[in-house]
Short mmCIF file of C-alpha atoms in Angstrom, two decimals:
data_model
loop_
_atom_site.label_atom_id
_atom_site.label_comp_id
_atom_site.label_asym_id
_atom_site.label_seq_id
_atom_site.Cartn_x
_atom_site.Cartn_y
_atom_site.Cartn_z
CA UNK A 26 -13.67 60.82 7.16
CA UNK A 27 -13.80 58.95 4.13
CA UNK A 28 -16.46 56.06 3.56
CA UNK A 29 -15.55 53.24 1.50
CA UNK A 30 -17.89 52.81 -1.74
CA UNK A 31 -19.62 50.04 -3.05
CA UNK A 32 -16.82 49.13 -5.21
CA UNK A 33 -14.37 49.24 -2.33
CA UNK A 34 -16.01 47.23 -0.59
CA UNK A 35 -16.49 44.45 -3.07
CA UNK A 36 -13.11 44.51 -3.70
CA UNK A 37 -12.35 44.32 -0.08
CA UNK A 38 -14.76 41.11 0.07
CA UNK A 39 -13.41 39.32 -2.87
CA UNK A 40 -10.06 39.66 -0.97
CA UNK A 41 -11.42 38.18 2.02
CA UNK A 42 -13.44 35.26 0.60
CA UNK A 43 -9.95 34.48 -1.49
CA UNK A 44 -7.90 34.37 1.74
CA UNK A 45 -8.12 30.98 2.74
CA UNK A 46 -4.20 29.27 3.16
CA UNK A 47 -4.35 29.48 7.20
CA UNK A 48 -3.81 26.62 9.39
CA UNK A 49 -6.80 27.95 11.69
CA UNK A 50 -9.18 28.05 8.82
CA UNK A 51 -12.92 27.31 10.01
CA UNK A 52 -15.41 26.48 7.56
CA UNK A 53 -18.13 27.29 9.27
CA UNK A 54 -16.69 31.01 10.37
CA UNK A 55 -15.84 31.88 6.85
CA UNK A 56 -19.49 30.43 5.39
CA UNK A 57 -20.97 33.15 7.80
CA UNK A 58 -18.41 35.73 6.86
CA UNK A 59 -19.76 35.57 3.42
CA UNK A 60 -22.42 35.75 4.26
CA UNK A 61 -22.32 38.77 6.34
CA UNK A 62 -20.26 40.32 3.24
CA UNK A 63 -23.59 39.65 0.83
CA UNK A 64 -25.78 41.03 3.20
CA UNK A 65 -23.62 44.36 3.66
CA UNK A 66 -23.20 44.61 -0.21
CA UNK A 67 -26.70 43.76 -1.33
CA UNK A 68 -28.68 45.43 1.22
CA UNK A 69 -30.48 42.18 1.69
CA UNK A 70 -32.67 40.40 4.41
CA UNK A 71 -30.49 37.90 4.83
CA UNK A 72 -28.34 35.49 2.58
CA UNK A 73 -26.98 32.00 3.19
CA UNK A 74 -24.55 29.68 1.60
CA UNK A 75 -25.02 25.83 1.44
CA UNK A 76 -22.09 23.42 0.34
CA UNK A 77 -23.36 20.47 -1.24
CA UNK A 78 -21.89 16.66 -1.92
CA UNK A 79 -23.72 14.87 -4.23
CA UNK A 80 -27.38 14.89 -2.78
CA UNK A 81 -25.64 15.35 0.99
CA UNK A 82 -25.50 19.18 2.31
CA UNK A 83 -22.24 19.21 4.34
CA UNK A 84 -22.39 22.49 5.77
CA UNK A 85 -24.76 25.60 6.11
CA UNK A 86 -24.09 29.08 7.24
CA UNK A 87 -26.49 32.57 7.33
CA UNK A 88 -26.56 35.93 8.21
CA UNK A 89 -28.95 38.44 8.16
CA UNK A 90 -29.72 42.21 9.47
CA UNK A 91 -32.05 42.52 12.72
CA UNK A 92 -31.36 38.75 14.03
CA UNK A 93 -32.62 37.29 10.70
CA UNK A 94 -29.38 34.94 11.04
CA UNK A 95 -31.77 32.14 12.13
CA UNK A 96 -33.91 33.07 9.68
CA UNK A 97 -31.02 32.47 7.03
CA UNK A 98 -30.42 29.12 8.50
CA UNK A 99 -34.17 27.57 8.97
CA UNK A 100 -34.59 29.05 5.09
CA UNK A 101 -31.91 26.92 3.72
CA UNK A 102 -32.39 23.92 5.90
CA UNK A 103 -35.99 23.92 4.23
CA UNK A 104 -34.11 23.64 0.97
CA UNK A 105 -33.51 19.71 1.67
CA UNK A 106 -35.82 18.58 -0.48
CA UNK A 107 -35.99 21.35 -3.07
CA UNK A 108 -35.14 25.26 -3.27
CA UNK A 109 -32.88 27.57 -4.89
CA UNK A 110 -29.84 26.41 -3.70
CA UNK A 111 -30.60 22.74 -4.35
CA UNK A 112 -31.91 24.37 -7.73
CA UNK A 113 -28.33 26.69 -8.50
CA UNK A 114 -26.34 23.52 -7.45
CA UNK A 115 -28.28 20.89 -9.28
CA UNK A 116 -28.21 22.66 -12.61
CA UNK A 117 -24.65 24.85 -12.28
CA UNK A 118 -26.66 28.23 -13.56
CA UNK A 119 -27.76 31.50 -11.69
CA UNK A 120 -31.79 31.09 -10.56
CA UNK A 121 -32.79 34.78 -11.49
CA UNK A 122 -34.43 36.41 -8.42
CA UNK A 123 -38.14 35.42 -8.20
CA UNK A 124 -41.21 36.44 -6.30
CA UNK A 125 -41.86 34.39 -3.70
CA UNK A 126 -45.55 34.61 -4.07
CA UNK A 127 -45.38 33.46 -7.56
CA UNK A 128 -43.26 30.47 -6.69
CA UNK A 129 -45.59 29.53 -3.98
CA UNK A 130 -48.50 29.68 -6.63
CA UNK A 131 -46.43 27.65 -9.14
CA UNK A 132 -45.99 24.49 -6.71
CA UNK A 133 -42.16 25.47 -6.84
CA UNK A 134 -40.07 24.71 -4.11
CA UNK A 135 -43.19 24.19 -1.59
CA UNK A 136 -41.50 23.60 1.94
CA UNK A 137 -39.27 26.24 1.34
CA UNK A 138 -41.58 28.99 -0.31
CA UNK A 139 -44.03 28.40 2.48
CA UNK A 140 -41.14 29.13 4.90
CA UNK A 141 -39.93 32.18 3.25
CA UNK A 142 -43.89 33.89 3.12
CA UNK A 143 -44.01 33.17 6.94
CA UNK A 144 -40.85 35.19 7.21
CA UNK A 145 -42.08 38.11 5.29
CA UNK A 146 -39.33 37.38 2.53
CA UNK A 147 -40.62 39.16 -0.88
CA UNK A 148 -38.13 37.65 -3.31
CA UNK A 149 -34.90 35.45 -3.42
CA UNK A 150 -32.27 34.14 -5.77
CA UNK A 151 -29.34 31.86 -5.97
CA UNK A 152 -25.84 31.66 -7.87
CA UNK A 153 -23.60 28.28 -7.64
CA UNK A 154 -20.21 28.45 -5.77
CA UNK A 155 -18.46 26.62 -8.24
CA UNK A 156 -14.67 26.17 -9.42
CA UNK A 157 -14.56 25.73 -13.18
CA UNK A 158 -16.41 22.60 -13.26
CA UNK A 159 -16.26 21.45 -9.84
CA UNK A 160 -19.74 22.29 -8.11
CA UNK A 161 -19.34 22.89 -4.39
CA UNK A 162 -22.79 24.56 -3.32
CA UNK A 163 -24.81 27.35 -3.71
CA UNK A 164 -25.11 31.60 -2.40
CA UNK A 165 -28.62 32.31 -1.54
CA UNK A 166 -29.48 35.82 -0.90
CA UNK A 167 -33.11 36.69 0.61
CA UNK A 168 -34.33 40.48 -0.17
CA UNK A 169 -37.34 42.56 1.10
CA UNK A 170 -38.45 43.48 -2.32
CA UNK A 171 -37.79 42.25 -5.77
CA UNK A 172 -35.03 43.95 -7.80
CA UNK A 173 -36.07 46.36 -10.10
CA UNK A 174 -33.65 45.02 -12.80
CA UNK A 175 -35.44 42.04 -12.38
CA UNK A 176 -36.71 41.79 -15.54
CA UNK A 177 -33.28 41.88 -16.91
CA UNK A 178 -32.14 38.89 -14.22
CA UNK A 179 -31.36 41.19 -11.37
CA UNK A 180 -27.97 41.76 -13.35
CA UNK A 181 -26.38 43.82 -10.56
CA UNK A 182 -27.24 42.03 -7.18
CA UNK A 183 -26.79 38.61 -9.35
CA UNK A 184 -23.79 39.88 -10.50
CA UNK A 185 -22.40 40.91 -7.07
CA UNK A 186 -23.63 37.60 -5.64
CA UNK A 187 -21.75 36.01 -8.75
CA UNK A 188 -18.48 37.64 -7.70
CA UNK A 189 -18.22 36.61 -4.11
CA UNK A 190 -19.56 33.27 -4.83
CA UNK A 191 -16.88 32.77 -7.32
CA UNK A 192 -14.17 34.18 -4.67
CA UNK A 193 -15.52 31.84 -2.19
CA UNK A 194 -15.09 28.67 -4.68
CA UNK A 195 -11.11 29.99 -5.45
CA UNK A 196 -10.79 30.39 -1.81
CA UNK A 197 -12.34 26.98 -0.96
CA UNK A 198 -10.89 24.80 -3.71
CA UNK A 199 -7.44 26.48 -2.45
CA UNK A 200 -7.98 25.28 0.85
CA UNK A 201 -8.97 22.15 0.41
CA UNK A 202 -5.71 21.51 -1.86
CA UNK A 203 -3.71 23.28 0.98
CA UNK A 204 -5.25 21.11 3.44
CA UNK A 205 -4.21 17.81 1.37
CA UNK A 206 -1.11 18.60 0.83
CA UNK A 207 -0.14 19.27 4.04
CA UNK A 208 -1.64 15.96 5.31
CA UNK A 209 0.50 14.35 2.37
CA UNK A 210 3.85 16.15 4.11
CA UNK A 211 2.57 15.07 7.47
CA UNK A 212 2.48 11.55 6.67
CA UNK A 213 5.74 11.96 4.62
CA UNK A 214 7.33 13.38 7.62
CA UNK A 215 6.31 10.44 9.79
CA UNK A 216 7.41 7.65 7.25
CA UNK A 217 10.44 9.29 7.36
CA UNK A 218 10.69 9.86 10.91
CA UNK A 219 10.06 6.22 11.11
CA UNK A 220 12.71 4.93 9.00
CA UNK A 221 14.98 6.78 10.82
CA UNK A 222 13.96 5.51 14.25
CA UNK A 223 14.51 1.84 12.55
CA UNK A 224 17.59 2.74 11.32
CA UNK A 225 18.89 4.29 14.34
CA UNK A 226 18.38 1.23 16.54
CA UNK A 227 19.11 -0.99 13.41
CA UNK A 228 23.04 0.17 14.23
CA UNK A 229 22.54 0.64 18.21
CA UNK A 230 21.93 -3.25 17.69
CA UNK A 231 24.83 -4.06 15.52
CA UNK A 232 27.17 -1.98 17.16
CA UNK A 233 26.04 -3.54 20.98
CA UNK A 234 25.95 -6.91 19.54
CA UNK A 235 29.18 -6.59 17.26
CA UNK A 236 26.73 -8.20 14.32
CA UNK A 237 25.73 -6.92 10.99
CA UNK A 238 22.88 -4.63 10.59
CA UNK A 239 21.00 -6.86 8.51
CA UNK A 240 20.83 -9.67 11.85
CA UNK A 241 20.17 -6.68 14.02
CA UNK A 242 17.10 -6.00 11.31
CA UNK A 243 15.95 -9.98 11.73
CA UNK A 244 16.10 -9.42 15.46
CA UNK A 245 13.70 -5.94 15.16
CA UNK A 246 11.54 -7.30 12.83
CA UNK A 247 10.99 -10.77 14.56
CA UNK A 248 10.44 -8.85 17.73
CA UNK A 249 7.63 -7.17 16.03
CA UNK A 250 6.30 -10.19 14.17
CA UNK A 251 5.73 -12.03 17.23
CA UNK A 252 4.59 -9.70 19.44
CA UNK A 253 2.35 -7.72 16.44
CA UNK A 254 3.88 -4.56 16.98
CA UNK A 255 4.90 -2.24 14.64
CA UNK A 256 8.23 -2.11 13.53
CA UNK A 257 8.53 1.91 14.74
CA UNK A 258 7.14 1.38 18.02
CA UNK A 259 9.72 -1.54 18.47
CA UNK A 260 12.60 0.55 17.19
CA UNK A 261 11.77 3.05 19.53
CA UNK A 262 11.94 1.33 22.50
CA UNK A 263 15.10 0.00 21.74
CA UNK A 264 16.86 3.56 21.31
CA UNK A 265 14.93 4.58 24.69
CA UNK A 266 16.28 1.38 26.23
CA UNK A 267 13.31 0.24 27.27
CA UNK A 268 13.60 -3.17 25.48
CA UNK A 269 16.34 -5.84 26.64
CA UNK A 270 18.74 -7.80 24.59
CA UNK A 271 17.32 -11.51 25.66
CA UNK A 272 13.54 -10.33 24.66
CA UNK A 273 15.23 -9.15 21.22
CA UNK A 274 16.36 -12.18 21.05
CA UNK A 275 14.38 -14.86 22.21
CA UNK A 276 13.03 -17.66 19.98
#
């Protein structure tokens, strides 16, 4: 039976967190899918991502090994005034993994240090989820012990964390522009749909009448006026015949 490898795996994440252009895409479910993903890869704790607006968090999502998933979450939502996510996002770099006894002795990121060393958490790091410029949040991961290439910046859980962060930002940004643009064709569609329905009982009116289309229009669109109704609304009720000639036409 063949087990996939590290690198399989990873590849099979970055796939994953790229795969975003669904109409049932959940935020929140594919926050904690990374997550999961991070945890699996690094062999860590737990790990948590945090999308950020300006100084608002939007949305937070953890997972971690042994029912550390609430764990995940109450570590980040200490983060609101100050942590390594806040820290990632703020300043757009990596925050190397760090001790989280030192930190604690170095004032740095108090609420959430003192969190993390009620947890048992040894060490921690961040990377930002960012597209090209565009900052949308941060990838924390939480480990047992500190990496032994931390000296060197943790360079290959950082640089895992990197990769699926980045994926995550592609996969994101995507969305979001797939999500727009199909708002823009749904409102497209109805403006349409709508001048169609106008036109539609622009000529039932003519026709009935035996007027031109533009008195047919004054009639619609005084209808409307006087009875503040929108124009579509009024046009449909005329094709469904549920508006009479005299109220079309009275005064």
């Amino acid at each position: 039976m063949h087990h996939a490898t590290r690198e399989e795996r990873l590849a099979a994440a970055l796939v994953e967190a790229a795969d975003t252009l669904s109409e049932s895409f959940d935020t929140g479910e594919y926050l904690r899918r990374l997550s999961d993903r991070c945890v699996e890869l690094l062999s860590a704790w737990a790990a948590g991502v945090m999308l950020i607006d300006g100084d608002d968090i939007v949305s937070l999502a953890g997972s971690g090994l042994g029912g550390r998933e609430a764990m995940a979450l109450e570590l980040l939502a200490a983060q609101r005034n100050g942590g390594p996510c806040k820290e990632s996002y703020g300043s757009g770099r990596t925050v190397a993994p760090v001790a989280i006894s030192v930190a604690h002795a170095d004032g740095r990121w108090p609420e959430f240090t003192e969190q993390a060393l009620r947890h048992g958490v040894v060490a921690t790091f961040a990377v930002p989820v960012r597209r090209r410029d565009a900052l949308l949040g941060a990838l924390n991961v939480f480990v047992p012990t500190l990496p032994n290439s931390a000296s060197d910046g943790g360079s290959s859980e950082v640089s895992v964390a990197r990769a699926l962060a980045d994926a995550a930002a592609l996969g994101l940004w995507n969305q979001r522009a797939h999500a727009q643009y199909r708002s823009l064709a749904g409102q497209l569609q109805n403006a349409l749909s709508s001048r169609v329905r106008i036109e539609q009982a622009k000529g039932m009116l003519a026709e009935r009448w035996q007027v031109g289309v533009d008195e047919a229009f004054g009639a619609l669109r005084g209808y409307a006026r006087r009875h503040r109704l929108p124009m579509e609304r009024v046009a449909r009720a005329v094709i469904e015949r549920d508006l009479g000639d005299a109220e079309l036409r009275e005064p």
